[in-house]
XYZ file of C-alpha atoms in Angstrom:
140
model
C -14.924 -17.156 1.986
C -15.987 -13.685 4.090
C -13.785 -14.128 7.264
C -10.621 -15.408 4.411
C -11.327 -12.633 2.261
C -11.377 -10.058 5.816
C -8.191 -11.430 7.051
C -6.538 -12.157 4.012
C -6.678 -7.864 3.949
C -5.674 -7.451 7.569
C -2.590 -9.546 7.205
C -1.635 -7.034 4.101
C -2.392 -3.849 5.907
C -0.710 -5.300 8.629
C 2.763 -6.252 6.894
C 2.243 -2.754 4.622
C 2.154 -0.723 7.745
C 4.885 -2.428 9.023
C 7.255 -2.384 6.198
C 5.968 2.017 5.934
C 7.456 2.213 9.510
C 10.497 0.867 8.966
C 11.143 2.915 5.282
C 10.741 5.897 7.966
C 12.940 5.027 11.075
C 15.435 3.846 7.696
C 15.069 8.016 5.591
C 15.992 9.351 9.707
C 18.866 6.926 10.475
C 19.661 5.209 7.776
C 22.060 5.085 4.417
C 20.344 2.830 2.049
C 21.668 2.887 -2.095
C 20.470 5.370 -4.542
C 20.794 3.845 -7.966
C 24.870 2.102 -7.943
C 25.199 4.434 -5.104
C 24.951 5.326 -1.406
C 23.019 7.869 0.446
C 26.132 9.354 2.113
C 28.576 9.792 -1.165
C 25.616 11.725 -2.286
C 25.729 13.921 1.388
C 29.629 13.560 0.481
C 29.578 14.946 -3.414
C 26.358 17.162 -3.506
C 25.769 19.027 0.374
C 21.159 19.145 0.870
C 20.937 16.521 -1.828
C 20.564 13.921 1.571
C 18.646 15.959 3.728
C 16.315 17.059 0.628
C 16.477 12.839 -0.020
C 15.926 11.922 3.618
C 12.875 14.254 3.856
C 11.182 13.131 0.471
C 11.489 9.560 1.580
C 9.883 10.332 5.132
C 6.653 11.717 3.255
C 6.747 8.751 1.475
C 7.077 6.717 4.122
C 4.532 9.485 6.792
C 1.753 8.972 3.289
C 2.214 5.106 3.508
C 1.672 4.327 6.817
C -1.535 6.944 6.619
C -2.710 5.309 4.346
C -2.428 1.723 5.869
C -3.586 2.519 8.913
C -7.590 3.789 6.836
C -6.595 0.765 4.985
C -7.454 -1.413 8.273
C -9.089 0.875 9.360
C -11.755 -0.012 6.417
C -10.952 -3.429 7.153
C -11.995 -4.187 10.860
C -15.165 -1.997 10.445
C -17.531 -0.801 7.449
C -15.293 -4.063 5.756
C -15.952 -7.243 8.594
C -18.984 -6.414 8.700
C -20.375 -6.848 5.335
C -21.314 -3.348 3.636
C -20.750 -2.991 0.167
C -19.209 0.088 0.097
C -16.065 -0.650 1.692
C -15.501 -2.915 -0.264
C -15.840 -0.179 -3.874
C -13.598 1.303 -1.253
C -10.605 -0.608 -0.698
C -10.982 -1.183 -5.207
C -10.423 2.125 -5.869
C -7.500 2.598 -2.957
C -5.949 -0.444 -4.206
C -6.056 0.754 -8.465
C -5.220 3.924 -7.796
C -2.783 3.157 -5.818
C -1.017 0.168 -8.219
C -1.221 2.873 -11.208
C 0.615 6.135 -9.671
C 3.719 4.030 -8.646
C 3.098 1.716 -12.165
C 3.485 4.882 -14.220
C 7.139 4.820 -13.528
C 7.854 2.848 -15.703
C 6.469 4.125 -19.123
C 7.180 8.043 -17.588
C 10.119 7.722 -16.069
C 11.674 4.302 -17.232
C 12.055 2.055 -14.654
C 10.497 -1.112 -13.282
C 12.344 -0.025 -10.086
C 10.302 -0.440 -7.054
C 7.127 -1.521 -9.319
C 6.795 -4.656 -7.355
C 5.819 -2.353 -4.442
C 2.963 -1.805 -6.204
C 2.143 -5.086 -7.997
C 2.689 -7.510 -4.337
C -0.213 -5.205 -2.307
C -2.534 -4.967 -5.740
C -2.259 -9.138 -6.060
C -3.107 -9.107 -3.038
C -5.982 -7.119 -1.949
C -7.380 -8.094 -4.996
C -7.625 -12.396 -4.066
C -9.243 -11.069 -0.801
C -12.018 -8.689 -2.468
C -12.396 -12.050 -5.217
C -12.456 -14.042 -1.707
C -16.099 -11.786 -0.531
C -16.846 -11.376 -4.428
C -20.656 -12.452 -3.977
C -20.480 -9.716 -0.893
C -21.129 -6.676 -4.508
C -23.104 -9.343 -5.802
C -25.378 -9.580 -4.698
C -26.028 -6.441 -3.711
C -27.431 -5.783 -7.177
C -29.963 -7.624 -5.753
């Protein structure tokens, strides 16, 4: 199960890193939907708003890419070697990521974008549960 665990985490990390890079490209070059309108319409109606929205999305994509690079580094190094702290580090990082994203529901009243927390959270938890024995064995 240990091998299955790190393979699940590796696959998720690579997929999420790729999506982060796609989001960065979209931030700089795309015209995406923002609610019921498009970025191009917002730029036309409010000069300067498009630049701010592109910058915000690019910054979010950069932090996402950096997170997933660090995630992959831990998975391919210490986690794969069986170091217990790496299990806890991955759990703590995905819980904090999911919590901050899911705060959108009570604080701004939208579920839009919540799937970006739920899917990675579920897959990381699955991967970590496949190697739960690592944590149990460390207490002995």
